[in-house]
Amino acid sequence: MTTKSAAAATRATVYGYPRQGPRRELKKAIEGYWAGRVTADGLRETAAELRRANRDRLADAGVHEVPTGDFSLYDHVLDTTVMVGAIPPRHRAAVEADALDGYFAMARGTQEVAPLEMTKWFDTNYHYLVPELGPDTVFSANSAKQVAEFEEAVAQGLTARPVLVGPITYLLLAKPAPGVAADFQPLTLLDRLLPVYAEVLADLRAAGAEWVQLDEPALVQDRSFAELNAIARAYRDLGALTDRPRLLVASYFDRLGEALPILAKAPIEGLALDFTGAAFANLDALAAVGGLPGKRLVAGVVDGRNVWINDLGRSLATLGTLLGLAERVDVSASCSLLHVPLDAGDERDIDPQVSRWLAFARQKTEEIVTLARGLGQGTDTIATHLAANRADLAARKTSALTRDPAVRARAAAVTDADGRRSLPYAERAAAQRAHLGLPLLPTTTIGSFPQTGELRTARADLRAGRIDEAGYEERIESEIRDVISFQEKAGIDVLVHGEAERNDMVQYFAEQLTGYVATRHGWVQSYGTRYVRPPILAGDISRPEPMTVRWTSFAQSLSDRPVKGMLTGPVTMLAWSFVRDDQPLGTTARQVALALRDEVRDLEDAGGSVIQVDEPALRETLPLRAADRAEYLAWATESFRLTTSGVRAATQIHTHMCYAEFGDIVQAIDDLDADVISLEAARSHMQVARELAAHGYPREAGPGVYDIHSPRVPSAEEVTALLHEGLTAIPAGRLWVNPDCGLKTRGWPEVRASLENLVAAARGVRATLPDAAS
């Protein structure tokens, strides 16, 4: 039983909630606005209704303090850029002419101006828009969004807490603006930024906010002495303000480490900490610094990034320990619930046994409320919940659905030799050049082509029974014929079949592998209006039959040029799924790798000479703390090599990565031993090519020359300029020409024009090169 004081103090809260709506209403409204079908007022009304519904849902569930400001039309870091007035010069005219269109111009670009760079939000699959800052950046406060959304909640009669990206994290996520020296440190702008935060805080206090949450997830990463000093200075200065709400500084995704004693001593009123996974180390660390006497602790004991039910008994034990370490302990998820789907109750097709093990955002909210009640009012008040939870946890642990002895035996028998190619790269490269006969600067695409309305209709017709399997396959064949024909006419050297049959690069494979569970409505935001349905890894993994051979072979039959076989790699199959939490990730990765190894061999046996195994999540999944990285990179690179090493020397293995910071994993990229790697580079102006060169990367590479996350069509001159930049780092004999990423989300008119410009640029630059290149 807990004390009376605990009962009076304990609250349930969350840091953020999914934005999209039950049926992705936000996505439809925004894309309707872009297409001219929805007015600006219509879009704003949809967004306001979704915010209201989210707050009502949280309040009805028993959440005592709802977040505001976490809702975004595109990205919360971009919202922060607007809040602090850090609009890039090239976007200022658009923002001044129309704030909404200017906002989307920063996110997506226009034909006239490039967008902000986009990269992963720490080790998640959410993408944020990177602030561009320089010595001349002038900040100015614009708290209109933050104040308005707080006032919406107050008007509903709710206790609300505005949530802002903290100033340290904002600056640490920023990059030098174009034209600014590469060694410029945005954190040097802290003293210029803090008065703007002070003004925003004052505006929120004037609106009635009692608490404001400042999210500082960057503090869970390794930080230098200078950065730790900046943290201390920032929260000393903000804490010293007289006209401000109480401050709750939140960290998540890992243990807080060196920043914990700094924040514990800072003149702030509360701290929010993650107590799940590796971040459970925060418990001992908090005790070691003497706790938070006189302060509020928000305890993230419910995993906000995965979909498994919480161990309520264990969480209550953790919360009970924490009661002695703070003046008041509230209960929350480990991070924003943005990273999980909305409602497991919507999933009617999942095995009922598995459904009992799942908790999406609504179920996690219920767990948080239950734990808060148990902590504050005693475990007797939640006895029924605890008993049901124990039964569900036990059922999962002993279920035959989670274990396959044959899979485990095969994984245990893997040797080091299974993860090595038969010949070193130099000998393989010679065999591949002779076999493929490609020109200098060979052109290709990453894999997917636009998913047209006709394709989506065909899938819907198949599900609804309006067409049979044979009719569906005829439509897929027709689409593949069109894609191959276009690529041949455009002059692309290595073709792809376009992936017309695939719904998503992970889900497509998950649906054909044992051990995975697919959802129907489990959408999670990846970036902007791009939502994905991560499958759920519930059991041991195997491949009952070939997954891609039929369509790849059909495409190859239509052309004399090589057609790439396309697979998603084992690390990405984990990173973009909800993974098992009952065994090490490396164990699961090895199982997936062995299943994919069988597919690679079948593609080669069917005549495939180029096979691409995409690993866009390799950098994304890198642990946030350097001490944890060696172990991860060891199993991650092993699983890729295990997937790809069973092929002949003349078979060219490609891989692809996108939208991440690659500089600190170049050695791991090298360790993959892929023959060709393609990477995002257009928005970052070939930075990755320079990083590969600095490392001495010895293989072939295709740094992207076409930013596919923007609707603008790059001119042949732009592509040519990027190619020349690439050639300063990578010799022509090892440089490929390709887009940044797949073309699934783009429309055919822009894809045609962009790829034609890409090929024209490659031919033009090729014509200036000597016949042989080093």
PDB file of C-alpha atoms in Angstrom, residues 268-422:
ATOM      1  CA  ILE A 268      13.925  23.741 -12.261  1.00  0.00           C
ATOM      2  CA  GLU A 269      10.876  22.152 -10.671  1.00  0.00           C
ATOM      3  CA  GLY A 270      10.753  18.755 -12.338  1.00  0.00           C
ATOM      4  CA  LEU A 271      12.520  16.068 -14.323  1.00  0.00           C
ATOM      5  CA  ALA A 272      11.020  13.406 -16.616  1.00  0.00           C
ATOM      6  CA  LEU A 273      13.084  10.249 -17.044  1.00  0.00           C
ATOM      7  CA  ASP A 274      12.872   7.055 -19.065  1.00  0.00           C
ATOM      8  CA  PHE A 275      12.928   3.848 -16.976  1.00  0.00           C
ATOM      9  CA  THR A 276      12.603   1.269 -19.779  1.00  0.00           C
ATOM     10  CA  GLY A 277      15.245  -0.863 -21.507  1.00  0.00           C
ATOM     11  CA  ALA A 278      18.778   0.526 -21.215  1.00  0.00           C
ATOM     12  CA  ALA A 279      17.333   3.648 -19.605  1.00  0.00           C
ATOM     13  CA  PHE A 280      16.370   1.601 -16.533  1.00  0.00           C
ATOM     14  CA  ALA A 281      19.901   2.540 -15.409  1.00  0.00           C
ATOM     15  CA  ASN A 282      18.391   5.948 -14.599  1.00  0.00           C
ATOM     16  CA  LEU A 283      17.010   4.397 -11.391  1.00  0.00           C
ATOM     17  CA  ASP A 284      20.385   3.706  -9.814  1.00  0.00           C
ATOM     18  CA  ALA A 285      21.835   6.915 -11.224  1.00  0.00           C
ATOM     19  CA  LEU A 286      19.036   8.966  -9.676  1.00  0.00           C
ATOM     20  CA  ALA A 287      19.618   7.355  -6.296  1.00  0.00           C
ATOM     21  CA  ALA A 288      23.359   7.997  -6.629  1.00  0.00           C
ATOM     22  CA  VAL A 289      22.832  11.765  -6.996  1.00  0.00           C
ATOM     23  CA  GLY A 290      20.532  11.888  -3.999  1.00  0.00           C
ATOM     24  CA  GLY A 291      17.248  11.932  -5.906  1.00  0.00           C
ATOM     25  CA  LEU A 292      15.175  15.039  -6.576  1.00  0.00           C
ATOM     26  CA  PRO A 293      14.277  16.430  -3.160  1.00  0.00           C
ATOM     27  CA  GLY A 294      11.526  19.014  -3.427  1.00  0.00           C
ATOM     28  CA  LYS A 295      11.003  18.304  -7.117  1.00  0.00           C
ATOM     29  CA  ARG A 296       8.565  16.488  -9.367  1.00  0.00           C
ATOM     30  CA  LEU A 297       9.612  13.287 -11.115  1.00  0.00           C
ATOM     31  CA  VAL A 298       7.685  12.030 -14.129  1.00  0.00           C
ATOM     32  CA  ALA A 299       8.555   8.344 -14.396  1.00  0.00           C
ATOM     33  CA  GLY A 300       8.445   6.822 -17.881  1.00  0.00           C
ATOM     34  CA  VAL A 301       7.814   3.204 -16.906  1.00  0.00           C
ATOM     35  CA  VAL A 302       5.590   2.255 -19.861  1.00  0.00           C
ATOM     36  CA  ASP A 303       7.556   1.654 -23.087  1.00  0.00           C
ATOM     37  CA  GLY A 304       6.473   4.343 -25.531  1.00  0.00           C
ATOM     38  CA  ARG A 305       8.323   2.807 -28.489  1.00  0.00           C
ATOM     39  CA  ASN A 306       7.168  -0.798 -28.527  1.00  0.00           C
ATOM     40  CA  VAL A 307       3.784  -2.492 -28.567  1.00  0.00           C
ATOM     41  CA  TRP A 308       4.022  -5.130 -25.850  1.00  0.00           C
ATOM     42  CA  ILE A 309       1.937  -4.933 -22.702  1.00  0.00           C
ATOM     43  CA  ASN A 310       3.612  -3.532 -19.635  1.00  0.00           C
ATOM     44  CA  ASP A 311       4.675  -5.714 -16.725  1.00  0.00           C
ATOM     45  CA  LEU A 312       2.505  -3.831 -14.266  1.00  0.00           C
ATOM     46  CA  GLY A 313       3.941  -5.556 -11.215  1.00  0.00           C
ATOM     47  CA  ARG A 314       7.498  -4.696 -12.158  1.00  0.00           C
ATOM     48  CA  SER A 315       6.560  -1.107 -12.980  1.00  0.00           C
ATOM     49  CA  LEU A 316       4.822  -0.699  -9.629  1.00  0.00           C
ATOM     50  CA  ALA A 317       7.946  -1.923  -7.878  1.00  0.00           C
ATOM     51  CA  THR A 318      10.025   0.639  -9.778  1.00  0.00           C
ATOM     52  CA  LEU A 319       7.559   3.398  -8.964  1.00  0.00           C
ATOM     53  CA  GLY A 320       7.567   2.402  -5.318  1.00  0.00           C
ATOM     54  CA  THR A 321      11.345   2.811  -5.213  1.00  0.00           C
ATOM     55  CA  LEU A 322      11.083   6.174  -6.943  1.00  0.00           C
ATOM     56  CA  LEU A 323       8.650   7.485  -4.320  1.00  0.00           C
ATOM     57  CA  GLY A 324      11.597   7.837  -1.992  1.00  0.00           C
ATOM     58  CA  LEU A 325      13.619   9.834  -4.509  1.00  0.00           C
ATOM     59  CA  ALA A 326      11.364  12.815  -5.295  1.00  0.00           C
ATOM     60  CA  GLU A 327       8.797  15.065  -3.702  1.00  0.00           C
ATOM     61  CA  ARG A 328       6.166  13.812  -6.116  1.00  0.00           C
ATOM     62  CA  VAL A 329       6.157  10.944  -8.624  1.00  0.00           C
ATOM     63  CA  ASP A 330       3.872  10.951 -11.653  1.00  0.00           C
ATOM     64  CA  VAL A 331       3.466   8.135 -14.164  1.00  0.00           C
ATOM     65  CA  SER A 332       3.986   8.318 -17.917  1.00  0.00           C
ATOM     66  CA  ALA A 333       5.266   6.497 -20.958  1.00  0.00           C
ATOM     67  CA  SER A 334       8.993   6.520 -21.620  1.00  0.00           C
ATOM     68  CA  CYS A 335       8.557   9.012 -24.497  1.00  0.00           C
ATOM     69  CA  SER A 336       5.851  10.452 -26.708  1.00  0.00           C
ATOM     70  CA  LEU A 337       3.310   7.885 -27.898  1.00  0.00           C
ATOM     71  CA  LEU A 338       3.888   9.296 -31.391  1.00  0.00           C
ATOM     72  CA  HIS A 339       6.042   6.224 -32.030  1.00  0.00           C
ATOM     73  CA  VAL A 340       3.305   3.591 -31.642  1.00  0.00           C
ATOM     74  CA  PRO A 341      -0.021   3.025 -33.447  1.00  0.00           C
ATOM     75  CA  LEU A 342      -3.240   4.413 -32.081  1.00  0.00           C
ATOM     76  CA  ASP A 343      -5.435   1.529 -30.938  1.00  0.00           C
ATOM     77  CA  ALA A 344      -4.827  -2.227 -30.768  1.00  0.00           C
ATOM     78  CA  GLY A 345      -8.586  -2.646 -30.440  1.00  0.00           C
ATOM     79  CA  ASP A 346      -8.933  -1.780 -34.135  1.00  0.00           C
ATOM     80  CA  GLU A 347      -6.999  -4.908 -35.140  1.00  0.00           C
ATOM     81  CA  ARG A 348      -9.617  -7.574 -35.870  1.00  0.00           C
ATOM     82  CA  ASP A 349      -7.405  -9.907 -37.912  1.00  0.00           C
ATOM     83  CA  ILE A 350      -4.689 -10.614 -35.332  1.00  0.00           C
ATOM     84  CA  ASP A 351      -4.710 -13.923 -33.489  1.00  0.00           C
ATOM     85  CA  PRO A 352      -6.679 -13.275 -30.261  1.00  0.00           C
ATOM     86  CA  GLN A 353      -3.867 -14.853 -28.254  1.00  0.00           C
ATOM     87  CA  VAL A 354      -1.368 -12.335 -29.669  1.00  0.00           C
ATOM     88  CA  SER A 355      -3.819  -9.448 -29.284  1.00  0.00           C
ATOM     89  CA  ARG A 356      -3.758  -9.908 -25.526  1.00  0.00           C
ATOM     90  CA  TRP A 357      -0.028  -9.189 -25.556  1.00  0.00           C
ATOM     91  CA  LEU A 358      -0.333  -5.874 -27.417  1.00  0.00           C
ATOM     92  CA  ALA A 359      -0.666  -2.289 -26.226  1.00  0.00           C
ATOM     93  CA  PHE A 360      -0.858   0.639 -28.664  1.00  0.00           C
ATOM     94  CA  ALA A 361      -1.249   4.302 -27.648  1.00  0.00           C
ATOM     95  CA  ARG A 362      -4.745   3.933 -26.178  1.00  0.00           C
ATOM     96  CA  GLN A 363      -3.828   0.782 -24.270  1.00  0.00           C
ATOM     97  CA  LYS A 364      -0.588   2.349 -23.017  1.00  0.00           C
ATOM     98  CA  THR A 365      -2.578   5.315 -21.775  1.00  0.00           C
ATOM     99  CA  GLU A 366      -4.784   2.903 -19.848  1.00  0.00           C
ATOM    100  CA  GLU A 367      -1.694   1.214 -18.390  1.00  0.00           C
ATOM    101  CA  ILE A 368      -0.329   4.589 -17.268  1.00  0.00           C
ATOM    102  CA  VAL A 369      -3.623   5.482 -15.586  1.00  0.00           C
ATOM    103  CA  THR A 370      -3.801   2.062 -13.920  1.00  0.00           C
ATOM    104  CA  LEU A 371      -0.276   2.389 -12.568  1.00  0.00           C
ATOM    105  CA  ALA A 372      -0.945   5.891 -11.288  1.00  0.00           C
ATOM    106  CA  ARG A 373      -4.030   4.652  -9.482  1.00  0.00           C
ATOM    107  CA  GLY A 374      -2.163   1.687  -8.033  1.00  0.00           C
ATOM    108  CA  LEU A 375       0.704   3.892  -6.891  1.00  0.00           C
ATOM    109  CA  GLY A 376      -1.524   6.559  -5.397  1.00  0.00           C
ATOM    110  CA  GLN A 377      -4.436   4.532  -4.004  1.00  0.00           C
ATOM    111  CA  GLY A 378      -2.882   1.141  -3.361  1.00  0.00           C
ATOM    112  CA  THR A 379      -2.569  -2.079  -5.340  1.00  0.00           C
ATOM    113  CA  ASP A 380      -5.894  -3.382  -4.022  1.00  0.00           C
ATOM    114  CA  THR A 381      -7.621  -0.862  -6.289  1.00  0.00           C
ATOM    115  CA  ILE A 382      -6.079  -2.477  -9.373  1.00  0.00           C
ATOM    116  CA  ALA A 383      -6.003  -6.123  -8.258  1.00  0.00           C
ATOM    117  CA  THR A 384      -8.091  -7.303 -11.206  1.00  0.00           C
ATOM    118  CA  HIS A 385      -5.791  -5.544 -13.671  1.00  0.00           C
ATOM    119  CA  LEU A 386      -2.716  -7.048 -12.032  1.00  0.00           C
ATOM    120  CA  ALA A 387      -4.095 -10.574 -12.160  1.00  0.00           C
ATOM    121  CA  ALA A 388      -5.051 -10.298 -15.837  1.00  0.00           C
ATOM    122  CA  ASN A 389      -1.668  -8.788 -16.660  1.00  0.00           C
ATOM    123  CA  ARG A 390       0.202 -11.621 -14.939  1.00  0.00           C
ATOM    124  CA  ALA A 391      -1.828 -14.177 -16.880  1.00  0.00           C
ATOM    125  CA  ASP A 392      -1.161 -12.480 -20.215  1.00  0.00           C
ATOM    126  CA  LEU A 393       2.574 -12.197 -19.537  1.00  0.00           C
ATOM    127  CA  ALA A 394       2.766 -15.871 -18.587  1.00  0.00           C
ATOM    128  CA  ALA A 395       0.819 -16.929 -21.677  1.00  0.00           C
ATOM    129  CA  ARG A 396       3.212 -15.097 -23.965  1.00  0.00           C
ATOM    130  CA  LYS A 397       6.269 -16.563 -22.267  1.00  0.00           C
ATOM    131  CA  THR A 398       5.111 -20.157 -22.740  1.00  0.00           C
ATOM    132  CA  SER A 399       3.296 -19.845 -26.085  1.00  0.00           C
ATOM    133  CA  ALA A 400       4.311 -22.137 -28.938  1.00  0.00           C
ATOM    134  CA  LEU A 401       3.792 -19.159 -31.244  1.00  0.00           C
ATOM    135  CA  THR A 402       7.032 -17.619 -30.003  1.00  0.00           C
ATOM    136  CA  ARG A 403       9.462 -20.556 -30.450  1.00  0.00           C
ATOM    137  CA  ASP A 404      10.436 -22.753 -33.417  1.00  0.00           C
ATOM    138  CA  PRO A 405      13.106 -25.370 -32.531  1.00  0.00           C
ATOM    139  CA  ALA A 406      14.191 -25.786 -36.177  1.00  0.00           C
ATOM    140  CA  VAL A 407      14.850 -22.055 -36.564  1.00  0.00           C
ATOM    141  CA  ARG A 408      16.830 -21.952 -33.348  1.00  0.00           C
ATOM    142  CA  ALA A 409      18.919 -24.971 -34.321  1.00  0.00           C
ATOM    143  CA  ARG A 410      19.801 -23.462 -37.694  1.00  0.00           C
ATOM    144  CA  ALA A 411      20.806 -20.161 -36.112  1.00  0.00           C
ATOM    145  CA  ALA A 412      22.964 -21.936 -33.550  1.00  0.00           C
ATOM    146  CA  ALA A 413      24.845 -23.775 -36.319  1.00  0.00           C
ATOM    147  CA  VAL A 414      26.039 -20.595 -38.098  1.00  0.00           C
ATOM    148  CA  THR A 415      29.822 -20.290 -38.471  1.00  0.00           C
ATOM    149  CA  ASP A 416      32.091 -17.331 -39.254  1.00  0.00           C
ATOM    150  CA  ALA A 417      32.589 -18.700 -42.778  1.00  0.00           C
ATOM    151  CA  ASP A 418      28.850 -18.352 -43.470  1.00  0.00           C
ATOM    152  CA  GLY A 419      29.244 -14.580 -43.254  1.00  0.00           C
ATOM    153  CA  ARG A 420      32.120 -14.126 -45.731  1.00  0.00           C
ATOM    154  CA  ARG A 421      32.156 -13.847 -49.535  1.00  0.00           C
ATOM    155  CA  SER A 422      34.178 -16.485 -51.392  1.00  0.00           C
TER     156      SER A 422
END
